[in-house]
Each structure stands twice: as structure tokens, then as C-alpha cells.
Amino acid sequence: MTTYLSAEQILDAADLSIEDVHVPEWGGTVRVKGMSGTERDRFEAGFVGNDMKQLPKDKALEYYRARVAAACLVDQAGNKMFRSVGEIKRLSDKSAEALQRVVDVANRLSGLTEDDVEELTGNSEPGQSESSTSASPGTSDTPSPSSSSGSPRASSRSGKQ
């Protein structure tokens, strides 16, 4: 017989995954937390319009990896580490390999698939094998998405590190 959850059980469930990721380029370990439903909705909404007015639409993919990392990197207490446009721009100047390592885990923990990324970024042309995802901390000081010449890749890698 199937036992069904009550609304209270669902609302009380601790269901946001957190994973520590070693980033050798940065000389240590960071904590990556999957996005909540609201955080992911805000992140995705950033691709629908340029409501934050922080970056022109043609610059969103330029900051793709940094936006995903900023949405999911947290301190030991679970607080977001990067919130301002300036911090996210500075984060985007870090190693692409290091950022991608964080993005791969953030995508997995947030349930973002390659198809989701392609839909968000408009990179769903036939035969295209690489895609990208973007995450926004969900505040008005977060870079908005747009397009750029590069297409960040989203990994479908699964399994925890």
C-alpha cells in the first residue's frame, strides 16, 4: 500500500542539497547549494526579460558561469557569498575550468538539464551539442542574461564528488 505525504510533511522536508566541491585552482573547497523553486524561477525569469537593467541582453551569456556560481555558492551557514553585480563580474574573471566545476554541481543540485539550459539561452539550434545555464542570485543587483559569442557548456554529469 502506498503512503502519501501530507502538506506538512512536504513543507517540513529538508530537500535542498548541499555539496562541498574541491576547486584546486582556488586552493580549497567551496560549498554549493541547489536552488530552491523560487531561486530557480528568479534565475530563469532573468532570461525572459531584462527586468534588472544591470546588463544589456547581449551580455548575459558573457556572465553565465559566474551567475550560476553566484546563485549557488554559499558559506558554511548557507548564506549566498556573491550578490552584487560587481562581485559577479569579478567572479566571471576567475578560471573558466574552476567555474565550470562549480556550475556542473550547481546544475545537478538544481535540477537544470542541458535541455533547460538550451531553452533558457536560446542555444537549441539543430546539431548543437553544447549548452549553458545561468543562475541569478534573484536580487535586483544581479546581472541579467543576454547572449554572447561563447556558449558555456552544461554538464549532464551525475553523482556527487
PDB file of C-alpha atoms in Angstrom:
ATOM      1  CA  MET A   1       0.000   0.000   0.000  1.00  0.00           C
ATOM      2  CA  THR A   2       1.283   3.467  -0.872  1.00  0.00           C
ATOM      3  CA  THR A   3       1.678   6.011   1.900  1.00  0.00           C
ATOM      4  CA  TYR A   4       1.116   9.583   0.769  1.00  0.00           C
ATOM      5  CA  LEU A   5       2.821  12.599   2.273  1.00  0.00           C
ATOM      6  CA  SER A   6       0.832  15.326   3.949  1.00  0.00           C
ATOM      7  CA  ALA A   7       1.284  19.006   3.089  1.00  0.00           C
ATOM      8  CA  GLU A   8       3.028  19.479   6.430  1.00  0.00           C
ATOM      9  CA  GLN A   9       5.477  16.664   5.705  1.00  0.00           C
ATOM     10  CA  ILE A  10       6.310  18.141   2.311  1.00  0.00           C
ATOM     11  CA  LEU A  11       6.766  21.656   3.702  1.00  0.00           C
ATOM     12  CA  ASP A  12       8.907  20.393   6.596  1.00  0.00           C
ATOM     13  CA  ALA A  13      11.196  18.256   4.400  1.00  0.00           C
ATOM     14  CA  ALA A  14      14.825  19.405   4.250  1.00  0.00           C
ATOM     15  CA  ASP A  15      15.189  18.892   0.497  1.00  0.00           C
ATOM     16  CA  LEU A  16      17.824  21.382  -0.694  1.00  0.00           C
ATOM     17  CA  SER A  17      21.030  19.524  -1.456  1.00  0.00           C
ATOM     18  CA  ILE A  18      24.404  20.929  -0.466  1.00  0.00           C
ATOM     19  CA  GLU A  19      27.698  19.593  -1.731  1.00  0.00           C
ATOM     20  CA  ASP A  20      31.278  20.554  -0.974  1.00  0.00           C
ATOM     21  CA  VAL A  21      33.408  20.867  -4.115  1.00  0.00           C
ATOM     22  CA  HIS A  22      37.189  20.945  -4.154  1.00  0.00           C
ATOM     23  CA  VAL A  23      38.434  23.670  -6.504  1.00  0.00           C
ATOM     24  CA  PRO A  24      42.206  23.281  -6.829  1.00  0.00           C
ATOM     25  CA  GLU A  25      42.506  26.484  -8.887  1.00  0.00           C
ATOM     26  CA  TRP A  26      41.211  28.409  -5.863  1.00  0.00           C
ATOM     27  CA  GLY A  27      43.249  26.424  -3.368  1.00  0.00           C
ATOM     28  CA  GLY A  28      40.421  24.899  -1.401  1.00  0.00           C
ATOM     29  CA  THR A  29      36.840  23.736  -1.112  1.00  0.00           C
ATOM     30  CA  VAL A  30      33.605  25.623  -1.702  1.00  0.00           C
ATOM     31  CA  ARG A  31      30.046  24.812  -0.705  1.00  0.00           C
ATOM     32  CA  VAL A  32      27.442  24.578  -3.481  1.00  0.00           C
ATOM     33  CA  LYS A  33      23.736  24.597  -2.654  1.00  0.00           C
ATOM     34  CA  GLY A  34      20.998  23.689  -5.102  1.00  0.00           C
ATOM     35  CA  MET A  35      18.468  26.390  -5.932  1.00  0.00           C
ATOM     36  CA  SER A  36      15.054  26.432  -4.302  1.00  0.00           C
ATOM     37  CA  GLY A  37      11.994  26.640  -6.533  1.00  0.00           C
ATOM     38  CA  THR A  38      11.811  30.410  -6.030  1.00  0.00           C
ATOM     39  CA  GLU A  39      15.521  30.893  -6.706  1.00  0.00           C
ATOM     40  CA  ARG A  40      15.315  28.867  -9.910  1.00  0.00           C
ATOM     41  CA  ASP A  41      12.203  30.749 -11.023  1.00  0.00           C
ATOM     42  CA  ARG A  42      14.032  34.065 -10.494  1.00  0.00           C
ATOM     43  CA  PHE A  43      17.069  32.723 -12.287  1.00  0.00           C
ATOM     44  CA  GLU A  44      15.016  31.601 -15.284  1.00  0.00           C
ATOM     45  CA  ALA A  45      12.992  34.836 -15.303  1.00  0.00           C
ATOM     46  CA  GLY A  46      16.248  36.665 -15.936  1.00  0.00           C
ATOM     47  CA  PHE A  47      16.330  35.098 -19.395  1.00  0.00           C
ATOM     48  CA  VAL A  48      12.810  36.136 -20.301  1.00  0.00           C
ATOM     49  CA  GLY A  49      13.367  39.864 -19.979  1.00  0.00           C
ATOM     50  CA  ASN A  50      15.913  42.411 -18.965  1.00  0.00           C
ATOM     51  CA  ASP A  51      13.974  43.476 -15.893  1.00  0.00           C
ATOM     52  CA  MET A  52      17.074  44.054 -13.772  1.00  0.00           C
ATOM     53  CA  LYS A  53      18.500  46.595 -16.218  1.00  0.00           C
ATOM     54  CA  GLN A  54      22.037  45.859 -14.999  1.00  0.00           C
ATOM     55  CA  LEU A  55      23.453  44.369 -18.192  1.00  0.00           C
ATOM     56  CA  PRO A  56      22.300  44.625 -21.787  1.00  0.00           C
ATOM     57  CA  LYS A  57      20.613  41.491 -23.086  1.00  0.00           C
ATOM     58  CA  ASP A  58      23.578  40.774 -25.347  1.00  0.00           C
ATOM     59  CA  LYS A  59      25.845  40.322 -22.298  1.00  0.00           C
ATOM     60  CA  ALA A  60      24.012  37.622 -20.277  1.00  0.00           C
ATOM     61  CA  LEU A  61      25.912  34.617 -21.575  1.00  0.00           C
ATOM     62  CA  GLU A  62      29.111  36.562 -21.037  1.00  0.00           C
ATOM     63  CA  TYR A  63      28.443  36.195 -17.299  1.00  0.00           C
ATOM     64  CA  TYR A  64      26.759  32.798 -17.450  1.00  0.00           C
ATOM     65  CA  ARG A  65      29.120  30.730 -15.306  1.00  0.00           C
ATOM     66  CA  ALA A  66      29.551  33.464 -12.730  1.00  0.00           C
ATOM     67  CA  ARG A  67      25.773  33.885 -12.424  1.00  0.00           C
ATOM     68  CA  VAL A  68      25.267  30.158 -11.851  1.00  0.00           C
ATOM     69  CA  ALA A  69      28.103  30.058  -9.338  1.00  0.00           C
ATOM     70  CA  ALA A  70      26.813  33.177  -7.558  1.00  0.00           C
ATOM     71  CA  ALA A  71      23.344  31.666  -7.282  1.00  0.00           C
ATOM     72  CA  CYS A  72      24.659  28.508  -5.638  1.00  0.00           C
ATOM     73  CA  LEU A  73      27.893  29.279  -3.760  1.00  0.00           C
ATOM     74  CA  VAL A  74      27.174  29.599  -0.046  1.00  0.00           C
ATOM     75  CA  ASP A  75      29.211  29.988   3.118  1.00  0.00           C
ATOM     76  CA  GLN A  76      29.182  27.441   5.941  1.00  0.00           C
ATOM     77  CA  ALA A  77      25.968  28.968   7.315  1.00  0.00           C
ATOM     78  CA  GLY A  78      24.243  28.602   3.928  1.00  0.00           C
ATOM     79  CA  ASN A  79      24.303  32.322   3.017  1.00  0.00           C
ATOM     80  CA  LYS A  80      24.999  33.375  -0.556  1.00  0.00           C
ATOM     81  CA  MET A  81      28.544  34.627  -0.958  1.00  0.00           C
ATOM     82  CA  PHE A  82      28.168  36.751  -4.111  1.00  0.00           C
ATOM     83  CA  ARG A  83      25.258  39.161  -4.572  1.00  0.00           C
ATOM     84  CA  SER A  84      26.293  42.369  -6.276  1.00  0.00           C
ATOM     85  CA  VAL A  85      26.837  42.944  -9.975  1.00  0.00           C
ATOM     86  CA  GLY A  86      30.422  43.930  -9.225  1.00  0.00           C
ATOM     87  CA  GLU A  87      31.107  40.701  -7.334  1.00  0.00           C
ATOM     88  CA  ILE A  88      29.574  38.617 -10.103  1.00  0.00           C
ATOM     89  CA  LYS A  89      31.618  40.441 -12.748  1.00  0.00           C
ATOM     90  CA  ARG A  90      34.785  39.830 -10.700  1.00  0.00           C
ATOM     91  CA  LEU A  91      33.811  36.179 -10.266  1.00  0.00           C
ATOM     92  CA  SER A  92      33.463  35.893 -14.053  1.00  0.00           C
ATOM     93  CA  ASP A  93      37.161  36.760 -14.371  1.00  0.00           C
ATOM     94  CA  LYS A  94      38.145  33.614 -12.458  1.00  0.00           C
ATOM     95  CA  SER A  95      39.272  30.392 -14.135  1.00  0.00           C
ATOM     96  CA  ALA A  96      36.671  29.010 -16.546  1.00  0.00           C
ATOM     97  CA  GLU A  97      37.692  25.498 -15.501  1.00  0.00           C
ATOM     98  CA  ALA A  98      37.121  26.307 -11.823  1.00  0.00           C
ATOM     99  CA  LEU A  99      33.802  27.994 -12.536  1.00  0.00           C
ATOM    100  CA  GLN A 100      32.686  25.082 -14.710  1.00  0.00           C
ATOM    101  CA  ARG A 101      33.444  22.652 -11.887  1.00  0.00           C
ATOM    102  CA  VAL A 102      31.092  24.658  -9.636  1.00  0.00           C
ATOM    103  CA  VAL A 103      28.492  25.082 -12.403  1.00  0.00           C
ATOM    104  CA  ASP A 104      28.371  21.349 -13.106  1.00  0.00           C
ATOM    105  CA  VAL A 105      27.498  20.628  -9.477  1.00  0.00           C
ATOM    106  CA  ALA A 106      25.117  23.607  -9.226  1.00  0.00           C
ATOM    107  CA  ASN A 107      23.220  22.449 -12.321  1.00  0.00           C
ATOM    108  CA  ARG A 108      22.870  18.932 -10.980  1.00  0.00           C
ATOM    109  CA  LEU A 109      21.764  20.021  -7.497  1.00  0.00           C
ATOM    110  CA  SER A 110      19.283  22.497  -9.003  1.00  0.00           C
ATOM    111  CA  GLY A 111      17.823  20.019 -11.488  1.00  0.00           C
ATOM    112  CA  LEU A 112      18.949  22.024 -14.515  1.00  0.00           C
ATOM    113  CA  THR A 113      19.377  19.791 -17.555  1.00  0.00           C
ATOM    114  CA  GLU A 114      21.113  20.547 -20.835  1.00  0.00           C
ATOM    115  CA  ASP A 115      17.657  20.950 -22.410  1.00  0.00           C
ATOM    116  CA  ASP A 116      16.749  23.547 -19.764  1.00  0.00           C
ATOM    117  CA  VAL A 117      19.936  25.430 -20.479  1.00  0.00           C
ATOM    118  CA  GLU A 118      19.385  25.367 -24.223  1.00  0.00           C
ATOM    119  CA  GLU A 119      15.847  26.662 -23.788  1.00  0.00           C
ATOM    120  CA  LEU A 120      16.965  29.473 -21.483  1.00  0.00           C
ATOM    121  CA  THR A 121      19.893  30.611 -23.569  1.00  0.00           C
ATOM    122  CA  GLY A 122      18.346  30.154 -26.997  1.00  0.00           C
ATOM    123  CA  ASN A 123      21.097  27.701 -27.963  1.00  0.00           C
ATOM    124  CA  SER A 124      18.786  24.975 -29.216  1.00  0.00           C
ATOM    125  CA  GLU A 125      19.811  25.012 -32.856  1.00  0.00           C
ATOM    126  CA  PRO A 126      19.828  21.603 -34.539  1.00  0.00           C
ATOM    127  CA  GLY A 127      23.077  19.715 -34.102  1.00  0.00           C
ATOM    128  CA  GLN A 128      24.329  21.880 -31.287  1.00  0.00           C
ATOM    129  CA  SER A 129      25.940  19.741 -28.635  1.00  0.00           C
ATOM    130  CA  GLU A 130      26.977  22.314 -26.063  1.00  0.00           C
ATOM    131  CA  SER A 131      24.671  24.421 -23.940  1.00  0.00           C
ATOM    132  CA  SER A 132      24.712  26.733 -20.956  1.00  0.00           C
ATOM    133  CA  THR A 133      22.783  27.559 -17.840  1.00  0.00           C
ATOM    134  CA  SER A 134      22.580  30.736 -15.906  1.00  0.00           C
ATOM    135  CA  ALA A 135      21.720  31.439 -12.366  1.00  0.00           C
ATOM    136  CA  SER A 136      20.860  34.672 -10.781  1.00  0.00           C
ATOM    137  CA  PRO A 137      21.002  35.324  -7.093  1.00  0.00           C
ATOM    138  CA  GLY A 138      17.499  36.681  -7.563  1.00  0.00           C
ATOM    139  CA  THR A 139      18.199  40.223  -6.450  1.00  0.00           C
ATOM    140  CA  SER A 140      17.905  43.422  -8.392  1.00  0.00           C
ATOM    141  CA  ASP A 141      21.678  43.838  -8.346  1.00  0.00           C
ATOM    142  CA  THR A 142      22.300  40.650 -10.303  1.00  0.00           C
ATOM    143  CA  PRO A 143      23.457  40.691 -13.917  1.00  0.00           C
ATOM    144  CA  SER A 144      20.657  39.952 -16.326  1.00  0.00           C
ATOM    145  CA  PRO A 145      21.039  37.329 -19.029  1.00  0.00           C
ATOM    146  CA  SER A 146      21.718  38.001 -22.665  1.00  0.00           C
ATOM    147  CA  SER A 147      23.686  36.438 -25.445  1.00  0.00           C
ATOM    148  CA  SER A 148      27.352  36.443 -26.258  1.00  0.00           C
ATOM    149  CA  SER A 149      29.599  34.817 -28.765  1.00  0.00           C
ATOM    150  CA  GLY A 150      30.585  31.962 -26.448  1.00  0.00           C
ATOM    151  CA  SER A 151      28.286  29.165 -25.470  1.00  0.00           C
ATOM    152  CA  PRO A 152      29.022  27.881 -21.981  1.00  0.00           C
ATOM    153  CA  ARG A 153      28.542  24.175 -21.613  1.00  0.00           C
ATOM    154  CA  ALA A 154      26.289  22.492 -19.128  1.00  0.00           C
ATOM    155  CA  SER A 155      27.348  19.130 -17.882  1.00  0.00           C
ATOM    156  CA  SER A 156      24.955  16.258 -17.501  1.00  0.00           C
ATOM    157  CA  ARG A 157      27.447  14.623 -15.158  1.00  0.00           C
ATOM    158  CA  SER A 158      25.768  12.986 -12.212  1.00  0.00           C
ATOM    159  CA  GLY A 159      26.975  11.627  -8.953  1.00  0.00           C
ATOM    160  CA  LYS A 160      28.420  13.526  -6.034  1.00  0.00           C
ATOM    161  CA  GLN A 161      32.070  14.478  -5.667  1.00  0.00           C
TER     162      GLN A 161
END
